[in-house]
XYZ file of C-alpha atoms in Angstrom:
648
model
C 52.894 -32.123 63.100
C 55.571 -29.901 64.603
C 58.293 -32.285 63.394
C 56.878 -32.435 59.887
C 56.456 -28.725 59.378
C 59.185 -27.358 61.615
C 56.698 -24.689 62.823
C 53.925 -24.460 65.358
C 50.671 -26.014 64.117
C 48.522 -23.047 65.213
C 50.800 -20.643 63.408
C 50.582 -22.743 60.233
C 46.781 -22.841 60.205
C 46.647 -19.112 61.042
C 48.671 -18.360 57.911
C 46.475 -20.614 55.792
C 43.374 -18.875 57.144
C 44.861 -15.428 56.481
C 45.507 -16.407 52.894
C 41.943 -17.626 52.469
C 40.608 -14.334 53.877
C 42.796 -12.379 51.473
C 41.372 -14.280 48.520
C 37.803 -13.778 49.679
C 38.331 -10.028 50.153
C 40.242 -9.754 46.849
C 43.263 -8.219 48.481
C 41.530 -5.234 50.127
C 42.822 -4.070 53.486
C 40.834 -1.028 54.720
C 42.794 1.577 56.664
C 40.265 2.049 59.404
C 40.140 -1.685 60.193
C 42.919 -3.137 62.343
C 43.640 -6.650 61.137
C 46.011 -7.323 64.034
C 48.976 -8.047 61.746
C 52.307 -6.320 61.780
C 53.922 -4.979 58.615
C 55.970 -8.140 58.288
C 52.973 -10.471 58.553
C 51.022 -8.319 56.081
C 53.813 -8.658 53.547
C 53.803 -12.420 54.013
C 50.060 -12.725 53.513
C 50.274 -10.515 50.417
C 52.443 -13.103 48.744
C 49.470 -15.127 47.499
C 46.673 -12.619 46.838
C 44.609 -13.530 43.844
C 43.713 -10.042 42.557
C 46.755 -7.898 43.170
C 48.854 -5.905 40.735
C 52.595 -6.292 40.276
C 55.230 -3.911 39.052
C 58.863 -4.722 38.506
C 61.025 -2.055 40.162
C 63.699 -2.526 37.531
C 61.693 -2.503 34.319
C 58.418 -0.779 35.320
C 56.501 -3.564 33.575
C 53.176 -4.338 35.140
C 51.660 -7.792 35.722
C 48.130 -8.569 36.795
C 47.070 -11.815 38.474
C 43.888 -13.388 37.248
C 40.917 -11.959 39.124
C 37.336 -12.893 39.874
C 36.041 -15.644 37.613
C 39.486 -16.346 36.160
C 40.979 -17.434 39.466
C 39.893 -21.057 38.971
C 41.581 -21.330 35.587
C 44.784 -19.463 36.436
C 45.628 -19.864 40.120
C 48.987 -18.415 41.188
C 51.511 -21.142 41.958
C 54.425 -21.485 44.354
C 57.270 -23.209 42.566
C 60.199 -25.034 44.163
C 62.583 -26.763 41.790
C 60.507 -28.748 39.306
C 57.444 -29.107 41.576
C 54.361 -26.943 41.336
C 52.238 -26.539 44.487
C 48.906 -24.757 44.624
C 46.905 -23.500 47.591
C 44.714 -26.610 47.515
C 47.822 -28.789 47.883
C 48.772 -26.937 51.058
C 45.347 -27.369 52.622
C 44.535 -30.953 51.621
C 47.881 -32.729 51.450
C 49.558 -31.859 54.719
C 51.691 -35.008 54.615
C 53.689 -33.651 51.678
C 54.738 -30.467 53.486
C 57.885 -31.867 55.077
C 59.835 -30.931 51.934
C 58.124 -27.617 51.342
C 59.243 -24.198 52.501
C 56.974 -21.737 54.189
C 54.623 -20.650 51.358
C 54.661 -17.037 52.591
C 58.387 -16.826 51.904
C 58.136 -17.982 48.294
C 58.339 -15.361 45.502
C 54.948 -14.611 43.903
C 54.331 -15.480 40.278
C 51.789 -14.200 37.804
C 49.482 -16.315 35.684
C 48.966 -13.689 32.958
C 50.087 -10.164 32.193
C 48.628 -6.958 30.893
C 50.900 -5.154 28.458
C 54.514 -6.279 28.347
C 55.354 -9.387 30.334
C 57.635 -8.918 33.278
C 60.635 -11.184 33.574
C 59.963 -13.994 36.020
C 63.414 -13.745 37.568
C 62.913 -10.130 38.668
C 61.075 -9.247 41.889
C 57.608 -7.728 41.706
C 55.634 -5.403 43.921
C 51.924 -5.775 44.477
C 49.434 -2.904 44.419
C 47.157 -2.858 47.469
C 44.079 -0.678 47.810
C 43.434 1.172 51.064
C 40.078 2.776 51.749
C 40.267 6.452 52.738
C 37.696 7.648 55.235
C 39.064 11.175 55.548
C 41.775 12.983 53.667
C 43.245 16.334 52.716
C 43.203 18.153 49.371
C 46.019 17.212 47.014
C 47.820 20.222 45.475
C 47.645 20.805 41.739
C 50.979 20.056 40.016
C 52.913 23.234 39.236
C 53.082 23.706 35.491
C 56.534 24.246 33.971
C 56.009 26.014 30.618
C 58.483 25.855 27.763
C 60.469 28.822 26.490
C 57.962 29.416 23.678
C 55.085 29.445 26.163
C 56.877 31.836 28.538
C 57.894 34.342 25.866
C 55.432 37.189 25.311
C 57.098 38.330 22.084
C 55.346 36.893 19.061
C 55.598 37.681 15.379
C 51.807 37.440 15.304
C 51.540 40.853 16.988
C 52.327 42.512 13.661
C 49.529 40.593 11.943
C 46.688 41.119 14.387
C 43.403 41.385 12.529
C 44.761 39.517 9.484
C 43.054 36.087 9.368
C 44.864 34.893 6.248
C 48.224 35.129 8.028
C 47.070 32.665 10.695
C 45.662 30.333 8.047
C 48.917 30.331 6.068
C 50.876 29.349 9.153
C 49.380 25.886 8.546
C 48.705 25.946 4.790
C 52.158 27.245 3.938
C 53.097 28.352 0.390
C 55.321 25.273 0.041
C 52.439 22.970 0.960
C 50.084 24.746 -1.478
C 52.696 24.395 -4.218
C 52.869 20.648 -3.579
C 49.075 20.387 -3.973
C 49.293 22.369 -7.223
C 51.995 20.038 -8.552
C 50.164 16.829 -7.615
C 46.855 18.103 -9.028
C 48.457 19.032 -12.364
C 50.234 15.665 -12.433
C 47.010 13.772 -11.743
C 45.175 15.655 -14.521
C 47.927 14.843 -17.012
C 47.850 11.179 -15.971
C 44.118 11.028 -16.693
C 44.332 12.794 -20.036
C 47.556 14.269 -21.319
C 45.618 16.347 -23.857
C 43.689 18.186 -21.126
C 46.200 19.777 -18.744
C 44.828 21.439 -15.633
C 47.340 24.331 -15.549
C 46.512 25.097 -11.932
C 48.449 27.860 -10.149
C 48.821 28.700 -6.472
C 46.740 31.877 -6.807
C 43.941 29.949 -8.492
C 44.098 27.257 -5.788
C 43.765 29.954 -3.110
C 40.726 31.367 -4.916
C 39.252 27.871 -5.097
C 39.780 27.494 -1.345
C 38.260 30.943 -0.782
C 35.088 29.910 -2.586
C 35.061 26.643 -0.653
C 35.088 28.606 2.617
C 32.471 30.978 1.241
C 30.124 28.050 0.629
C 30.220 27.210 4.357
C 28.556 30.552 5.131
C 25.850 30.585 2.440
C 24.601 27.050 1.877
C 22.630 25.693 -1.056
C 21.223 22.212 -1.729
C 23.717 21.827 -4.595
C 27.061 23.492 -5.171
C 26.150 24.366 -8.774
C 23.346 26.639 -7.523
C 25.940 29.181 -6.390
C 26.358 30.115 -10.077
C 22.620 30.060 -10.777
C 20.818 33.317 -11.462
C 17.442 31.818 -10.613
C 18.139 31.578 -6.879
C 19.678 34.960 -6.077
C 21.338 36.778 -8.900
C 23.321 39.262 -6.850
C 25.141 36.530 -4.946
C 25.685 34.686 -8.231
C 27.577 37.696 -9.553
C 30.159 37.493 -6.746
C 30.785 33.773 -7.253
C 30.922 33.970 -11.033
C 33.248 36.972 -10.832
C 35.933 34.847 -9.161
C 35.744 31.619 -11.156
C 33.425 29.902 -13.583
C 31.403 26.939 -12.459
C 33.068 24.484 -14.832
C 36.543 25.596 -13.800
C 35.716 25.202 -10.110
C 34.397 21.687 -10.651
C 37.389 20.781 -12.814
C 39.773 21.771 -10.029
C 37.679 19.801 -7.547
C 37.715 16.628 -9.626
C 41.510 16.846 -10.126
C 42.420 17.906 -6.598
C 45.162 15.536 -5.457
C 47.631 15.346 -2.595
C 49.855 12.410 -3.534
C 50.939 10.602 -6.680
C 49.077 7.327 -7.158
C 52.275 5.665 -8.365
C 54.084 6.163 -5.045
C 54.901 3.204 -2.820
C 52.006 3.151 -0.379
C 53.336 0.472 2.048
C 49.786 -0.797 2.726
C 48.724 2.645 3.931
C 44.934 2.834 3.680
C 45.028 6.661 3.791
C 47.957 7.143 1.435
C 46.036 9.619 -0.748
C 45.890 12.170 2.099
C 48.934 11.092 4.097
C 51.097 14.121 3.077
C 48.396 16.513 4.290
C 47.921 14.599 7.550
C 51.660 14.518 8.259
C 52.108 18.198 7.396
C 49.248 19.413 9.597
C 50.306 17.141 12.477
C 53.773 18.648 12.314
C 52.383 22.193 12.342
C 49.899 21.493 15.153
C 52.642 20.014 17.327
C 54.514 23.338 17.194
C 51.702 25.216 18.956
C 52.294 26.230 22.601
C 50.582 23.755 24.918
C 48.681 24.624 28.082
C 48.724 22.536 31.244
C 45.299 20.890 30.938
C 44.917 18.686 27.852
C 42.638 15.808 26.918
C 42.368 12.885 24.500
C 39.144 11.798 22.833
C 37.699 10.486 19.566
C 36.520 12.602 16.638
C 34.407 11.569 13.668
C 34.765 12.683 10.038
C 31.218 12.273 8.653
C 31.174 9.796 5.772
C 28.550 7.269 4.668
C 30.184 6.010 1.499
C 31.996 2.727 1.038
C 35.384 2.371 2.634
C 37.010 -0.271 4.793
C 37.947 2.288 7.478
C 34.400 3.566 7.986
C 33.419 3.239 11.652
C 30.133 3.307 13.545
C 30.069 5.079 16.920
C 26.474 5.214 18.203
C 27.228 7.727 20.960
C 28.569 10.387 18.559
C 26.392 13.042 16.854
C 27.808 11.888 13.503
C 27.703 8.122 13.885
C 29.233 7.029 10.563
C 32.616 8.076 9.268
C 36.366 7.989 9.790
C 37.609 7.939 13.370
C 40.416 10.222 14.535
C 42.080 10.224 17.953
C 42.710 13.838 18.977
C 44.902 15.514 21.593
C 43.537 18.988 22.442
C 43.594 21.484 25.276
C 40.546 22.555 27.265
C 39.937 25.468 24.871
C 39.568 23.261 21.784
C 43.031 23.905 20.279
C 44.295 20.663 18.712
C 47.940 19.708 19.267
C 48.041 16.288 17.610
C 45.776 13.735 15.952
C 46.068 10.177 14.636
C 43.529 8.710 12.177
C 42.397 5.168 12.916
C 43.586 2.800 10.165
C 42.226 -0.533 11.401
C 44.730 -1.391 14.137
C 46.736 0.346 16.851
C 50.304 -0.841 17.061
C 52.513 -0.364 20.138
C 54.990 2.461 20.151
C 58.257 0.982 18.936
C 60.464 2.890 21.330
C 62.780 1.810 24.105
C 61.234 2.084 27.557
C 57.639 2.342 26.247
C 55.581 -0.767 27.165
C 52.851 -2.418 25.123
C 49.719 -1.819 27.213
C 47.027 -2.789 24.731
C 45.283 -0.898 21.929
C 43.368 1.657 24.006
C 46.421 2.605 26.065
C 48.871 2.475 23.159
C 47.054 5.252 21.312
C 47.483 7.453 24.387
C 51.204 6.675 24.405
C 51.424 7.646 20.721
C 49.735 11.001 21.332
C 51.707 11.559 24.542
C 54.898 11.769 22.485
C 53.837 15.360 21.742
C 53.764 16.196 25.477
C 56.984 17.314 27.136
C 58.067 15.069 29.990
C 58.445 16.343 33.562
C 56.517 19.563 32.834
C 53.507 18.616 34.995
C 50.997 18.525 32.174
C 47.621 17.118 33.249
C 46.041 14.675 30.800
C 42.345 13.730 30.826
C 40.655 10.858 28.982
C 37.545 8.679 29.268
C 37.092 5.070 30.359
C 38.003 3.574 26.959
C 41.589 4.730 27.424
C 42.064 4.615 31.210
C 43.987 1.809 32.911
C 46.174 1.606 35.997
C 49.367 0.613 34.109
C 48.907 3.557 31.724
C 48.555 6.252 34.375
C 51.487 4.862 36.370
C 53.722 4.858 33.305
C 52.766 8.456 32.436
C 53.325 9.517 36.055
C 56.888 8.212 35.787
C 57.327 10.632 32.865
C 55.948 13.599 34.826
C 52.551 13.555 33.057
C 49.634 13.421 35.499
C 46.358 11.798 34.519
C 42.691 11.815 35.411
C 39.866 9.890 33.802
C 36.836 7.738 34.221
C 37.685 4.057 34.521
C 35.910 0.748 34.140
C 35.830 -1.272 37.379
C 37.150 -4.345 35.555
C 40.417 -2.463 34.983
C 41.039 -2.069 38.710
C 42.438 -5.462 39.765
C 42.198 -6.238 43.446
C 39.625 -3.507 44.159
C 36.039 -4.335 45.053
C 33.918 -1.187 44.934
C 30.536 -0.755 46.560
C 27.560 -1.419 44.331
C 25.222 1.351 43.189
C 22.415 -0.154 45.269
C 24.471 0.076 48.453
C 25.464 3.663 47.719
C 21.867 4.691 47.007
C 20.985 3.766 50.564
C 23.344 6.536 51.727
C 21.839 9.089 49.352
C 22.660 10.742 46.092
C 26.060 12.455 46.001
C 27.836 9.969 48.289
C 31.291 8.758 47.322
C 34.033 6.421 48.434
C 37.754 6.827 47.940
C 40.591 4.320 47.671
C 44.336 4.786 47.424
C 47.013 2.395 46.336
C 49.868 1.364 48.599
C 52.994 -0.657 48.135
C 54.077 1.446 45.157
C 56.004 4.688 44.729
C 53.314 6.125 42.413
C 50.114 6.627 44.366
C 46.876 6.087 42.448
C 43.528 7.372 43.724
C 40.152 5.874 42.825
C 36.911 7.702 43.638
C 33.432 6.330 43.011
C 30.662 8.935 43.087
C 26.923 8.321 42.910
C 25.092 10.705 40.579
C 22.190 9.336 38.536
C 24.313 6.211 38.617
C 27.743 5.368 39.892
C 30.778 6.806 38.106
C 34.346 5.762 38.891
C 37.355 8.006 38.329
C 41.071 7.303 38.592
C 43.813 9.877 39.011
C 47.476 10.235 39.912
C 47.155 13.797 41.246
C 43.556 14.532 42.353
C 41.251 13.144 45.036
C 37.806 13.890 46.432
C 38.853 16.904 48.513
C 37.830 19.682 48.678
C 34.175 18.827 48.169
C 31.967 20.976 45.930
C 28.243 21.079 45.191
C 26.369 20.276 42.002
C 22.783 21.073 41.084
C 20.542 18.188 40.072
C 16.810 17.832 39.519
C 15.099 15.537 42.000
C 12.070 13.750 40.526
C 10.613 12.909 43.924
C 10.835 16.437 45.341
C 10.228 17.976 41.888
C 12.807 20.684 42.327
C 16.499 21.377 41.824
C 18.644 20.311 44.750
C 22.329 20.524 45.588
C 24.373 17.375 46.109
C 28.018 16.941 47.157
C 30.522 16.610 44.320
C 34.127 15.455 44.778
C 36.899 17.691 43.500
C 38.133 15.071 41.014
C 34.726 15.086 39.283
C 34.754 18.878 38.956
C 38.261 18.871 37.455
C 37.301 16.163 34.984
C 34.125 17.942 33.841
C 35.971 21.241 33.472
C 38.905 20.041 31.384
C 37.684 16.967 29.494
C 35.576 18.782 26.881
C 38.366 20.136 24.663
C 37.816 17.689 21.800
C 34.035 18.078 22.091
C 34.479 21.856 21.800
C 36.567 21.356 18.661
C 33.771 19.149 17.252
C 31.237 21.860 18.056
C 33.240 24.486 16.152
C 33.574 22.126 13.195
C 29.837 21.506 13.062
C 28.962 25.224 12.888
C 30.409 25.878 9.417
C 31.307 22.520 7.930
C 32.153 22.466 4.199
C 28.925 21.239 2.520
C 30.449 20.132 -0.813
C 29.572 16.555 -1.752
C 31.954 14.141 -3.393
C 32.139 10.441 -4.257
C 35.842 10.337 -3.438
C 36.464 9.367 0.170
C 39.652 11.389 0.507
C 37.794 14.602 -0.371
C 35.908 14.243 2.914
C 39.189 14.025 4.802
C 40.647 16.985 2.890
C 37.589 19.138 3.611
C 37.685 18.098 7.268
C 41.353 19.082 7.516
C 40.579 22.481 5.962
C 37.783 23.105 8.479
C 40.035 21.978 11.319
C 42.803 24.327 10.160
C 40.450 27.318 9.982
C 39.309 26.673 13.541
C 42.930 26.330 14.647
C 43.744 29.670 13.015
C 40.770 31.352 14.720
C 41.702 29.982 18.152
C 45.282 31.198 17.729
C 43.902 34.578 16.616
C 41.721 34.765 19.740
C 44.631 33.782 21.989
C 46.767 36.616 20.584
C 43.936 39.107 21.020
C 43.455 38.061 24.638
C 47.194 38.361 25.253
C 47.159 41.925 23.880
C 43.972 42.717 25.884
C 42.047 43.927 22.842
C 38.335 44.581 23.573
C 35.917 41.839 22.665
C 33.915 44.004 20.269
C 37.014 44.493 18.089
C 37.648 40.777 17.638
C 36.443 38.587 14.799
C 33.824 36.004 15.565
C 34.270 32.661 13.855
C 31.764 33.739 11.190
C 33.432 37.061 10.423
C 36.837 35.363 10.574
C 35.764 32.945 7.831
C 34.301 35.761 5.746
C 37.495 37.808 5.980
C 39.626 34.753 5.242
C 37.546 33.920 2.180
C 37.813 37.468 0.835
C 41.574 37.576 1.383
C 42.169 34.237 -0.348
C 40.054 35.323 -3.319
C 41.288 38.882 -3.825
C 44.547 39.578 -1.954
C 47.449 39.785 -4.406
C 45.311 38.715 -7.396
C 43.586 40.270 -10.384
C 39.843 39.626 -10.186
C 38.308 40.683 -13.511
C 34.572 40.902 -13.955
C 33.159 37.826 -15.646
C 29.941 37.061 -17.478
C 27.860 38.802 -20.112
C 25.690 41.910 -19.706
C 22.148 41.400 -18.554
C 19.683 40.752 -21.358
C 16.569 41.511 -19.320
C 14.294 44.018 -21.132
C 13.766 47.504 -19.745
C 10.697 49.624 -20.464
C 10.279 53.365 -20.149
C 6.723 53.094 -18.871
C 7.907 51.074 -15.834
C 10.657 53.008 -14.087
C 13.394 51.058 -12.392
C 13.130 50.868 -8.625
C 16.070 52.510 -6.926
C 18.025 49.901 -4.982
C 19.046 50.788 -1.467
C 22.797 51.208 -1.186
C 24.443 48.795 1.214
C 26.988 50.049 3.725
C 30.590 49.604 2.653
C 33.083 47.624 4.701
C 36.798 48.401 4.834
C 38.829 45.527 3.355
C 41.564 43.640 5.199
C 45.043 45.152 5.206
C 46.533 42.393 3.044
C 43.896 43.125 0.390
C 44.142 46.911 0.688
C 47.937 47.071 0.445
C 48.717 44.371 -2.152
C 48.987 47.034 -4.953
C 47.411 44.774 -7.559
C 44.284 45.578 -9.527
C 43.188 48.729 -7.622
C 41.574 51.002 -10.231
C 39.092 53.880 -9.770
C 35.676 54.054 -11.386
C 32.841 56.539 -11.257
C 29.896 55.055 -9.421
C 26.731 56.787 -8.272
C 25.582 57.722 -5.716
C 28.075 59.808 -3.775
C 29.102 58.140 -0.504
C 31.372 58.978 2.379
C 35.078 58.370 1.855
C 36.354 55.266 3.694
C 39.832 56.639 4.459
C 40.198 57.205 8.169
C 40.069 60.899 9.027
C 38.332 62.010 5.837
C 34.718 63.204 6.031
C 34.221 64.004 2.354
C 31.753 62.424 -0.022
C 32.678 61.143 -3.466
C 31.439 59.000 -6.316
C 34.901 57.536 -7.067
C 35.143 53.870 -6.038
C 37.931 51.271 -6.064
C 36.754 48.342 -8.193
C 38.686 45.798 -6.082
C 38.178 47.098 -2.546
C 34.585 48.173 -3.358
C 34.782 51.340 -1.244
C 34.428 55.044 -2.159
C 37.573 57.195 -1.911
C 38.189 60.869 -2.649
C 40.160 61.603 -5.833
C 40.200 65.309 -6.751
C 42.470 68.316 -6.856
C 42.216 68.759 -3.056
C 42.338 65.214 -1.650
C 43.941 62.040 -3.005
C 42.495 59.574 -0.491
C 42.638 56.861 -3.152
C 46.446 56.845 -3.100
C 46.729 57.224 0.676
C 44.272 54.383 1.298
C 46.345 51.918 -0.749
C 49.804 52.810 0.619
């Protein structure tokens, strides 16, 4: 035997046994257990592990050996020349080993890959998992903001309290002009004898009414012009635009010419709007903690891109992948169009559909700025987080155990024996980018993976215990607290969208996407408005809520810089002398926004009873002179000209 092998027989069988133990334990070598092997012998035994992860030090490509049930179909092989020798050959056919090298010295090969395939000629490094019994807290990466994020000087300071300015940062005049042009073109293509003749001012008024409908809802849009429901509200809507004109603009609203080359784009009708808003959202200053999640555009009509997500509040509709910060501010989004292609860029691997969408959205994130990215288990994989760590983007997310090759976690039943709140922690070794995996038992086991956080320091969480029938405190790892705190940015954006969603119905699928983009833009404008108010330390009671922000925005789009003549015919309701008219209680007047007050268009006085207090600041007089556009009383006599001072 010694002459055949050239090595001691006991040493040979020891190596074979070590390799069998490695396969049974799926490559796990706990830290607290001393296996009696030196570093050199451990490296040799690692050469044939069945469930380990490889990474090429030259390309960064990641290979995974077949694990678990796939080991029988795709066993790693040791190749010498043209011969292929498996582990079973080494154990059963000892007589053939006189021409075979020591198997532990042969380079490992991979039976299949995840993502881009590594070149077989380049060396690979395996990822081992070491169990951590005790550890120290890992420091949070220091955020390196950009110049725009550091600067405190902003042109928005001059426009504080002006919601329409924030809205027009996204819906720019140039973009509104393009919508006007495409809508007029589409109307002429349908019927050249019926031109739409839409203008930018009229489009802004149409948008103002659209926003107004989100505040006061009716079963049908046409009821807003109905006098049977509430006549006083009808007067405001009819004063701006007739019902037929509003519906004509809606039916001809268009974003892109139908004759353009679509290049098999299933969302070509709204592609200019999507590209424009993505470009504007990407300019917004980004905070350190950001997250990626899915968002649904509610839609139950017929379209090939309609998706069904049973775990979402709105289960049917178009799916959008969103990149947002923890406060709900959206920085990028990508609509799902049926497939997710890899990012065609040098140095970016193909890691599969769920990871590729993260790589697409991560193009918005600056490299080496220590941004922290959170996502759920549909996106998370070990190759993805390692690639992003190489770019200086740190990750944290829940992960599916099947995406952790070579790691055998404790079952939920075993952890329940130790009690609720127990956890176990593993760290990778043999790689320059350390990956931490923590499994925590709550109602059931949850597994998280991170490149910057671990289980320390431990916190407490309150849970209701059914057996004790009271609320108890259980231990909670730090990685779970960070994930729960920063992962809800997209959910917060969904919550804001659901509060005042545009209720207008339409049979055209792209109208749903257009209305969703308008709602998303309004929320973006309000969040930017709130951020500027917090930066200037303005008291909370002086800030607009989302409701008042929408009301002010609607009024500015309808009236600011526009003539708004009174429409409709006089009331034909009979009046009798024997039944005196009931005096209507006068509503309190509200000062208009500055852009409406100072536009110098259509501000005319009229005599209106009763006499009310003047709305110019500093004046305590009472007058019956009212501005027909601002709808406030202002002094206009030989002593005071508050009407002129209020509008200049």
